[in-house]
Coordinates of C-alpha atoms and ligand atoms in Angstrom, one line a residue:
X1 CA 47.0 116.0 114.1
X2 CA 49.3 119.0 115.6
X3 CA 52.2 119.2 117.4
X4 CA 54.7 121.4 118.7
X5 CA 57.8 119.2 118.0
X6 CA 57.9 116.2 115.9
X7 CA 60.6 113.8 116.1
X8 CA 61.7 111.1 113.8
X9 CA 63.2 108.2 115.7
X10 CA 63.3 107.1 119.2
X11 CA 66.9 106.3 119.8
X12 CA 69.0 107.9 122.7
X13 CA 68.8 111.1 120.1
X14 CA 65.2 111.1 119.8
X15 CA 63.9 110.0 123.1
X16 CA 66.0 112.2 124.9
X17 CA 64.9 115.2 122.9
X18 CA 61.3 114.2 123.4
X19 CA 61.8 113.9 127.4
X20 CA 63.6 117.5 127.3
X21 CA 61.0 119.0 125.1
X22 CA 58.2 117.6 127.3
X23 CA 60.2 118.8 130.6
X24 CA 60.2 122.2 128.7
X25 CA 56.4 122.1 128.6
X26 CA 56.3 121.3 124.9
X27 CA 53.7 119.2 123.0
X28 CA 55.7 116.4 121.4
X29 CA 55.0 113.5 119.0
X30 CA 57.6 111.0 118.4
X31 CA 57.7 108.8 115.3
X32 CA 59.5 105.3 115.6
X33 CA 59.6 102.7 113.1
X34 CA 60.9 99.7 115.0
X35 CA 61.7 99.7 118.8
X36 CA 61.9 102.4 121.2
X37 CA 65.6 103.1 122.3
X38 CA 66.8 102.7 119.0
X39 CA 70.1 101.1 118.2
X40 CA 71.7 101.9 121.5
X41 CA 69.1 100.0 123.8
X42 CA 68.1 97.4 121.3
X43 CA 70.9 96.1 119.3
X44 CA 74.1 98.5 120.2
X45 CA 75.5 99.6 123.5
X46 CA 73.4 98.0 126.1
X47 CA 73.3 94.3 124.6
X48 CA 77.0 94.4 124.0
X49 CA 77.7 95.5 127.6
X50 CA 75.4 92.7 128.8
X51 CA 77.4 90.2 126.7
X52 CA 80.8 91.9 127.7
X53 CA 79.7 91.6 131.3
X54 CA 79.2 87.9 131.0
X55 CA 82.4 87.4 129.2
X56 CA 84.1 89.2 132.1
X57 CA 82.6 87.2 134.7
X58 CA 83.6 84.0 133.0
X59 CA 87.0 84.8 132.6
X60 CA 87.4 86.0 136.3
X61 CA 86.0 82.4 137.3
X62 CA 88.2 80.8 135.1
X63 CA 91.2 82.5 136.7
X64 CA 89.9 81.9 140.2
X65 CA 93.1 80.4 141.2
X66 CA 94.9 83.7 140.7
X67 CA 92.7 84.9 143.3
X68 CA 93.4 81.9 145.9
X69 CA 90.1 80.5 145.0
X70 CA 89.6 76.7 144.0
X71 CA 86.5 76.1 141.8
X72 CA 85.2 72.5 142.2
X73 CA 83.6 71.7 138.9
X74 CA 83.7 73.6 135.3
X75 CA 82.7 77.1 134.4
X76 CA 81.3 77.2 131.0
X77 CA 79.4 79.7 128.9
X78 CA 75.6 78.8 128.7
X79 CA 75.1 80.7 125.3
X80 CA 71.1 80.8 125.3
X81 CA 71.1 82.0 128.9
X82 CA 73.7 84.6 128.4
X83 CA 71.4 85.8 125.4
X84 CA 68.4 85.8 127.7
X85 CA 69.9 87.6 130.3
X86 CA 71.1 90.1 127.6
X87 CA 67.3 90.2 126.5
X88 CA 66.0 90.8 130.2
X89 CA 68.2 93.8 130.3
X90 CA 67.1 95.4 127.2
X91 CA 63.4 94.7 127.8
X92 CA 63.8 96.5 131.2
X93 CA 65.6 99.3 129.7
X94 CA 63.2 99.7 127.0
X95 CA 60.2 99.6 129.1
X96 CA 61.9 102.1 131.5
X97 CA 62.1 104.7 128.6
X98 CA 58.6 103.8 127.6
X99 CA 57.2 104.5 131.0
X100 CA 59.3 107.8 131.0
X101 CA 57.7 109.0 127.8
X102 CA 54.2 108.0 128.8
X103 CA 54.6 109.8 132.2
X104 CA 55.9 112.9 130.1
X105 CA 53.0 112.6 128.0
X106 CA 55.0 112.5 124.9
X107 CA 52.8 110.9 122.0
X108 CA 54.6 107.7 120.3
X109 CA 53.4 107.2 117.0
X110 CA 54.5 103.5 115.6
X111 CA 55.4 103.8 112.0
X112 CA 57.7 105.1 109.3
X113 CA 57.8 109.2 108.9
X114 CA 58.9 111.2 106.2
X115 CA 58.6 115.0 105.5
X116 CA 56.2 116.3 102.9
X117 CA 57.0 120.2 103.6
X118 CA 58.9 122.0 106.4
X119 CA 56.3 121.6 108.6
X120 CA 54.5 118.5 107.8
X121 CA 55.5 114.7 108.6
X122 CA 53.6 111.8 107.0
X123 CA 53.7 108.8 108.7
X124 CA 53.0 105.2 107.4
X125 CA 51.4 103.3 110.4
X126 CA 50.0 100.0 110.9
X127 CA 46.7 101.6 110.5
X128 CA 47.3 103.7 107.6
X129 CA 48.7 107.0 106.6
X130 CA 48.6 109.9 109.1
X131 CA 49.6 113.4 108.5
X132 CA 51.2 115.4 111.4
X133 CA 51.7 119.3 111.5
X134 CA 54.6 120.6 113.5
X135 CA 56.4 123.7 114.3
X136 CA 59.7 122.1 114.7
X137 CA 61.0 119.0 113.3
X138 CA 64.0 116.8 114.8
X139 CA 65.5 114.0 112.6
X140 CA 66.8 111.5 114.7
X141 CA 66.9 108.5 112.4
X142 CA 70.3 107.3 113.3
X143 CA 72.4 104.7 111.3
X144 CA 72.8 101.2 110.2
X145 CA 75.7 98.9 109.7
X146 CA 78.0 99.8 106.6
X147 CA 78.3 97.0 104.2
X148 CA 81.5 96.0 102.3
X149 CA 81.4 96.1 98.7
X150 CA 83.4 92.9 98.4
X151 CA 82.8 89.8 96.2
X152 CA 81.0 87.3 98.5
X153 CA 79.8 89.8 101.0
X154 CA 76.3 88.5 100.5
X155 CA 77.0 85.1 101.4
X156 CA 75.3 83.2 104.2
X157 CA 77.3 83.3 107.3
X158 CA 78.4 87.3 106.4
X159 CA 76.7 89.0 109.3
X160 CA 76.5 92.4 110.9
X161 CA 76.8 93.6 114.6
X162 CA 72.9 93.2 114.8
X163 CA 72.9 89.4 113.9
X164 CA 76.0 88.9 116.0
X165 CA 74.0 89.8 119.3
X166 CA 71.4 87.1 118.4
X167 CA 73.3 84.0 117.1
X168 CA 71.2 80.7 117.7
X169 CA 74.8 79.1 118.4
X170 CA 78.5 80.1 118.7
X171 CA 80.6 79.6 116.1
X172 CA 83.9 77.7 116.2
X173 CA 85.6 80.2 114.1
X174 CA 84.8 84.0 113.7
X175 CA 86.6 86.4 111.2
X176 CA 85.9 90.1 112.2
X177 CA 86.5 92.5 109.5
X178 CA 87.2 95.9 110.9
X179 CA 89.4 96.7 114.5
X180 CA 87.4 99.6 115.5
X181 CA 85.5 99.8 118.7
X182 CA 82.6 97.3 117.6
X183 CA 85.2 94.9 116.2
X184 CA 87.4 94.9 119.3
X185 CA 84.5 94.5 121.8
X186 CA 83.1 91.7 119.7
X187 CA 86.6 89.9 119.7
X188 CA 86.7 90.3 123.4
X189 CA 83.1 88.8 123.7
X190 CA 83.3 85.9 121.5
X191 CA 87.0 85.0 122.5
X192 CA 85.7 84.8 126.2
X193 CA 83.1 82.2 125.1
X194 CA 85.5 80.0 123.3
X195 CA 85.3 81.2 119.9
X196 CA 88.7 81.2 117.8
X197 CA 88.6 84.7 116.8
X198 CA 90.7 86.7 114.0
X199 CA 90.4 90.3 113.3
X200 CA 91.6 91.8 110.1
X201 CA 92.1 95.5 110.1
X202 CA 93.0 97.8 107.1
X203 CA 94.9 100.4 109.1
X204 CA 98.1 99.7 110.9
X205 CA 96.6 99.5 114.4
X206 CA 93.4 98.6 116.2
X207 CA 91.1 101.4 117.6
X208 CA 92.7 103.6 114.8
X209 CA 90.7 106.8 115.7
X210 CA 92.1 106.8 119.3
X211 CA 95.3 107.9 120.7
X212 CA 98.2 105.6 118.9
X213 CA 99.2 103.9 122.2
X214 CA 95.7 102.5 123.0
X215 CA 95.3 100.1 119.9
X216 CA 98.6 98.5 120.6
X217 CA 98.0 97.6 124.2
X218 CA 94.5 96.2 123.4
X219 CA 96.1 94.4 120.8
X220 CA 98.8 92.6 123.2
X221 CA 95.6 91.9 125.6
X222 CA 93.9 90.4 122.9
X223 CA 96.9 88.1 121.6
X224 CA 97.4 87.1 125.3
X225 CA 94.1 85.3 124.8
X226 CA 93.7 83.6 121.6
X227 CA 92.7 86.4 119.0
X228 CA 94.7 86.7 116.1
X229 CA 95.1 90.0 114.6
X230 CA 96.3 91.1 110.9
X231 CA 96.8 94.9 110.6
X232 CA 97.5 96.8 107.3
X233 CA 95.6 94.0 105.8
X234 CA 92.2 93.7 103.8
X235 CA 89.8 91.3 103.2
X236 CA 89.4 91.2 99.3
X237 CA 87.0 88.2 98.7
X238 CA 84.8 85.9 100.5
X239 CA 84.1 82.3 99.1
X240 CA 82.1 79.3 100.5
X241 CA 84.0 76.3 101.6
X242 CA 82.5 73.2 103.2
X243 CA 80.3 74.7 106.3
X244 CA 82.1 77.6 106.3
X245 CA 83.7 80.9 104.7
X246 CA 87.0 81.4 103.1
X247 CA 88.5 84.9 103.2
X248 CA 91.2 85.9 100.8
X249 CA 93.2 88.6 102.9
X250 CA 95.9 91.0 101.3
X251 CA 98.7 91.7 103.8
X252 CA 101.8 93.4 103.7
X253 CA 103.5 90.2 103.4
X254 CA 101.3 88.9 100.5
X255 CA 98.0 87.2 100.1
X256 CA 96.7 84.5 102.8
X257 CA 93.4 82.7 103.3
X258 CA 91.5 82.6 106.5
X259 CA 88.6 79.9 107.1
X260 CA 85.9 80.8 109.3
X261 CA 82.4 79.7 110.3
X262 CA 81.0 83.5 110.4
X263 CA 82.6 86.7 109.2
X264 CA 81.3 89.7 110.9
X265 CA 81.6 93.0 109.1
X266 CA 82.3 95.7 111.4
X267 CA 83.4 98.6 109.2
X268 CA 81.3 101.6 110.6
X269 CA 77.8 102.7 110.0
X270 CA 76.0 104.6 107.4
X271 CA 73.3 107.3 108.2
X272 CA 69.7 106.6 107.8
X273 CA 69.2 109.4 105.3
X274 CA 67.1 107.7 102.6
X275 CA 63.4 108.1 102.0
X276 CA 63.0 110.9 104.4
X277 CA 61.9 113.5 102.0
X278 CA 64.6 115.7 102.5
X279 CA 65.6 116.7 99.2
X280 CA 62.1 117.6 98.2
X281 CA 61.8 119.9 101.4
X282 CA 65.2 121.3 100.8
X283 CA 67.2 119.9 103.7
X284 CA 71.0 119.6 102.4
X285 CA 72.2 116.2 102.7
X286 CA 75.8 114.7 102.2
X287 CA 76.9 111.1 101.8
X288 CA 78.1 111.0 105.6
X289 CA 75.0 112.5 107.1
X290 CA 72.8 115.7 107.6
X291 CA 75.0 118.6 108.0
X292 CA 73.8 120.8 111.1
X293 CA 75.2 123.9 112.6
X294 CA 76.1 123.8 116.7
X295 CA 72.6 124.6 117.3
X296 CA 71.9 121.2 115.6
X297 CA 69.8 123.1 113.0
X298 CA 69.8 121.8 109.5
X299 CA 70.1 124.3 106.3
X300 CA 66.3 124.7 106.9
X301 CA 65.1 126.9 109.8
X302 CA 63.1 124.7 112.3
X303 CA 64.3 121.2 110.9
X304 CA 66.9 119.9 113.4
X305 CA 69.2 116.7 113.2
X306 CA 70.7 115.0 116.0
X307 CA 72.7 111.8 116.7
X308 CA 74.2 109.3 114.1
X309 CA 72.2 110.7 111.2
X310 CA 74.4 113.8 111.2
X311 CA 77.5 111.8 110.7
X312 CA 79.4 113.1 113.5
X313 CA 80.8 111.0 116.3
X314 CA 78.5 108.1 116.4
X315 CA 78.1 107.8 120.2
X316 CA 74.8 107.6 122.2
X317 CA 75.6 110.3 124.5
X318 CA 76.5 112.4 121.5
X319 CA 73.1 111.7 120.1
X320 CA 71.2 112.5 123.5
X321 CA 73.3 115.7 124.2
X322 CA 72.4 117.0 120.5
X323 CA 68.6 116.1 121.2
X324 CA 68.8 118.4 124.3
X325 CA 70.5 121.2 122.5
X326 CA 68.1 120.9 119.4
X327 CA 65.1 121.0 121.7
X328 CA 66.3 124.0 123.6
X329 CA 67.0 125.8 120.4
X330 CA 63.8 124.9 118.8
X331 CA 61.9 126.3 122.2
X332 CA 64.1 129.2 122.4
X333 CA 66.4 128.7 125.2
X334 CA 69.5 128.8 123.3
X335 CA 72.2 126.2 123.4
X336 CA 75.1 124.9 121.3
X337 CA 76.9 121.5 121.1
X338 CA 80.6 121.2 122.3
X339 CA 82.4 118.0 121.9
X340 CA 85.3 118.9 124.0
X341 CA 84.2 116.7 126.9
X342 CA 82.8 113.8 125.0
X343 CA 84.3 110.5 126.1
X344 CA 85.0 107.7 124.0
X345 CA 85.0 104.3 125.8
X346 CA 85.6 100.7 124.6
X347 CA 84.4 98.4 127.0
X348 CA 87.0 95.6 126.5
X349 CA 88.6 93.8 129.3
X350 CA 90.2 96.0 130.9
X351 CA 88.3 98.9 129.5
X352 CA 89.6 101.9 127.0
X353 CA 88.6 105.3 127.5
X354 CA 89.5 108.7 125.9
X355 CA 88.6 112.3 126.3
X356 CA 90.2 115.4 124.6
X357 CA 93.0 115.4 122.0
X358 CA 95.0 112.5 121.0
X359 CA 98.7 113.1 121.3
X360 CA 99.1 113.5 117.4
X361 CA 96.4 116.1 117.6
X362 CA 97.8 118.0 120.4
X363 CA 101.2 118.0 118.7
X364 CA 99.5 119.3 115.3
X365 CA 97.6 122.1 117.2
X366 CA 99.8 123.0 120.0
X367 CA 103.4 124.4 119.7
X368 CA 104.4 122.8 122.7
X369 CA 102.7 119.8 125.0
X370 CA 103.5 117.8 127.9
X371 CA 102.9 114.0 128.0
X372 CA 102.7 112.3 131.5
X373 CA 102.4 108.5 131.6
X374 CA 101.4 106.4 134.6
X375 CA 101.7 102.4 134.0
X376 CA 99.3 100.4 136.1
X377 CA 102.1 98.0 137.0
X378 CA 103.1 100.7 139.9
X379 CA 99.3 100.8 140.9
X380 CA 98.3 99.0 144.1
X381 CA 94.6 98.8 143.2
X382 CA 95.4 97.4 139.7
X383 CA 97.6 94.7 141.4
X384 CA 94.8 93.9 143.7
X385 CA 92.4 93.7 140.7
X386 CA 94.7 91.2 138.9
X387 CA 95.0 93.5 135.8
X388 CA 98.0 95.8 135.7
X389 CA 98.3 95.8 131.8
X390 CA 97.0 99.3 131.5
X391 CA 98.1 102.8 131.5
X392 CA 97.2 106.4 132.1
X393 CA 98.3 109.1 129.7
X394 CA 98.0 112.7 130.2
X395 CA 98.6 115.4 127.6
X396 CA 98.9 119.2 128.4
X397 CA 99.9 122.2 127.4
X398 CA 103.6 122.9 127.8
X399 CA 103.5 126.2 129.7
X400 CA 100.1 126.4 131.5
X401 CA 99.8 122.7 132.0
X402 CA 96.2 122.9 130.9
X403 CA 94.7 119.7 130.2
X404 CA 94.2 118.7 126.4
X405 CA 93.5 115.1 126.5
X406 CA 93.2 112.1 129.0
X407 CA 93.7 108.4 127.9
X408 CA 93.0 105.2 129.9
X409 CA 93.4 101.7 129.7
X410 CA 92.2 100.1 133.0
X411 CA 89.6 98.3 134.8
X412 CA 86.6 100.6 135.0
X413 CA 88.4 103.0 132.4
X414 CA 84.8 104.3 131.3
X415 CA 84.0 105.4 134.8
X416 CA 87.5 107.1 135.5
X417 CA 87.3 109.1 132.3
X418 CA 84.9 111.6 133.7
X419 CA 87.5 113.1 135.7
X420 CA 89.4 114.5 132.5
X421 CA 85.8 115.6 131.1
X422 CA 85.4 117.8 134.0
X423 CA 88.9 118.9 133.9
X424 CA 88.6 119.8 130.3
X425 CA 85.3 121.6 130.8
X426 CA 87.0 123.7 133.6
X427 CA 90.1 124.2 131.7
X428 CA 91.8 122.9 134.4
X429 CA 95.5 122.3 134.6
X430 CA 97.8 119.0 135.5
X431 CA 98.5 121.1 138.7
X432 CA 94.8 121.4 139.4
X433 CA 94.8 117.4 138.9
X434 CA 97.6 117.0 141.1
X435 CA 96.2 119.2 143.9
X436 CA 92.9 117.1 143.9
X437 CA 93.5 114.6 146.6
X438 CA 92.5 111.1 145.4
X439 CA 91.7 108.1 147.8
X440 CA 93.9 105.6 148.4
X441 CA 94.2 102.6 147.0
X442 CA 92.1 103.7 144.0
X443 CA 92.6 103.6 140.2
X444 CA 92.0 107.3 140.1
X445 CA 95.2 108.0 141.9
X446 CA 96.9 106.9 138.7
X447 CA 95.3 109.9 137.0
X448 CA 97.0 112.1 139.4
X449 CA 100.3 110.4 139.1
X450 CA 100.0 110.8 135.4
X451 CA 99.3 114.5 135.6
X452 CA 102.4 114.7 138.3
X453 CA 104.2 112.9 135.6
X454 CA 103.4 115.4 132.8
X455 CA 105.1 117.9 135.3
X456 CA 108.3 115.6 135.8
X457 CA 107.1 115.0 139.2
X458 CA 105.3 111.7 139.6
X459 CA 106.0 110.3 142.9
X460 CA 105.5 106.4 142.5
X461 CA 107.7 106.2 139.4
X462 CA 111.7 106.1 139.4
X463 CA 112.9 109.5 138.3
Ligands
FAD501 P1 69.7 105.5 116.7 O1 70.0 104.8 117.9 O2 70.3 104.6 115.6 O3 67.8 105.4 116.5 C1 67.3 106.1 115.6 C2 65.9 105.3 115.3 O4 65.2 105.8 114.5 C3 65.8 103.7 115.2 O5 65.3 103.2 116.3 C4 65.0 103.6 113.9 O6 64.2 102.4 114.0 C5 64.3 104.9 113.7 N1 63.8 105.4 112.5 C6 64.9 105.3 111.5 N2 64.3 106.2 110.5 C7 63.0 106.2 110.7 C8 61.7 106.9 110.2 N3 61.7 107.5 109.0 N4 60.7 106.9 110.9 C9 60.7 106.7 112.2 N5 61.8 106.1 112.8 C10 62.8 105.7 112.0 N6 77.4 104.1 121.6 C11 78.0 104.5 122.8 O7 78.0 105.9 123.1 N7 78.7 103.6 123.5 C12 78.5 102.2 123.4 O8 78.8 101.5 123.9 C13 78.0 101.9 122.1 N8 78.0 100.5 121.6 C14 77.8 100.1 120.5 C15 77.2 99.0 120.1 C16 77.1 98.6 118.8 C17 77.4 97.2 118.3 C18 76.8 99.4 118.1 C19 76.1 98.9 116.7 C20 76.6 100.8 118.3 C21 76.9 101.3 119.6 N9 77.1 102.7 119.9 C22 77.4 102.9 121.1 C23 76.5 103.6 119.0 C24 75.1 103.9 119.4 O9 74.4 103.0 119.6 C25 74.5 105.2 118.4 O10 75.6 106.1 118.6 C26 73.3 105.5 119.1 O11 72.3 104.5 119.3 C27 72.8 106.7 117.9 O12 71.6 107.1 118.7 P2 70.5 107.7 117.4 O13 69.5 108.5 118.3 O14 71.5 109.0 116.8 O15 70.0 106.8 116.5

């Protein structure tokens, strides 16, 4: 069988590459050994967001009296129904992608693919072995949950994010190892449904890869509910006790023991680089993933890699963008990946979103910076929402005022952040942001106020 572009993996990296290639008139074959949509649609972005939305609605209903509403009767989570809703959403999205692929005449081969030479992919399909000749190959095989090399990590009850999305029943107590994005999103979900959640994070704050002011605010919000956190702490072993697990935790103040019914390991993801035939074909592989240049090409001409398998920013939109860039280069259109405007979002309640440099990175790379903050305490829209715990932080170059970073904790932060992305794309300044009229009352107004604050001129803050 002959094709112009063969793609291994149908996650957001692979399937977007396939659609873009078809759009450009190429003959495309995509190989997937599990489910179209990859981690993102099936066991990542979409199912977590479906559960987070159920959690948010539940919390809002439980707090109805804060909005002047009297609920007669109780509001309780119906876990099987919540899971069914999540599965309905996933099914609908996956079938939408399948329909798009069909309409674009992308050939989808069900099976596990591996390279046998720089232009040949061998696929183990349910019907037997198939060989595919391709001018270009795109590796989009994604990632899987990292495991902890910990005594007891194989015990029953130790789960990963995939298992956490389909629990038969809710545990009474959940210990989450890892306070990154996945850890805090699951803490938000399970706490809302009545689970007593504890997070143990090795570093000194939650969301350690984001701007240093974000994690502590998220932590305060989680504490206001019932979530416990142990920072600068490490789970050193897990043991079975009764019907549950006992975690030994090394903290700064000595060792402690935490009992839980389930332990969710959320300590990052490993690239799927094994058994792809890469070494034999000469594709360079590192422990963190497949290195690529800005054109998404590996060291082997004509072989590209995109998404989580490259070990860069493990985000669905980065995978998709990489897919488009790889295809455009393969087909001679030329493009390169720029991560300058990539947002990172955390869908807790309230949401967290960032684009550009953190304050720490900005201080390291620029001689002079300005930081403008606007607390949502002073936002009319946030007050009407009933959530004014967040803030907006704008970081700009000292002299020119060119935007370097935008960080938000607010309801709908993930929708607000793109103003910062566009500003970064256009090399806009805090003056440009301030000149842009924002509707009133909106949460977006707070971005303008933070930009003004960076210039020492916020209107709705005491001087
Ligand atoms: P994947 O989505 O992992 O897809 C790779 C596909 O390749 C898989 O379907 C796999 O079966 C297939 N495959 C692997 N090897 C082979 C082979 N040899 N032959 C054939 N097929 C193969 N990102 C966000 O941007 N926003 C979020 O809100 C978000 N939430 C997340 C929540 C969770 C719980 C998790 C786990 C991840 C989340 N992510 C989120 C990350 C996001 O899911 C990934 O960055 C994204 O799915 C990566 O896309 P990909 O195409 O590189 O790989």
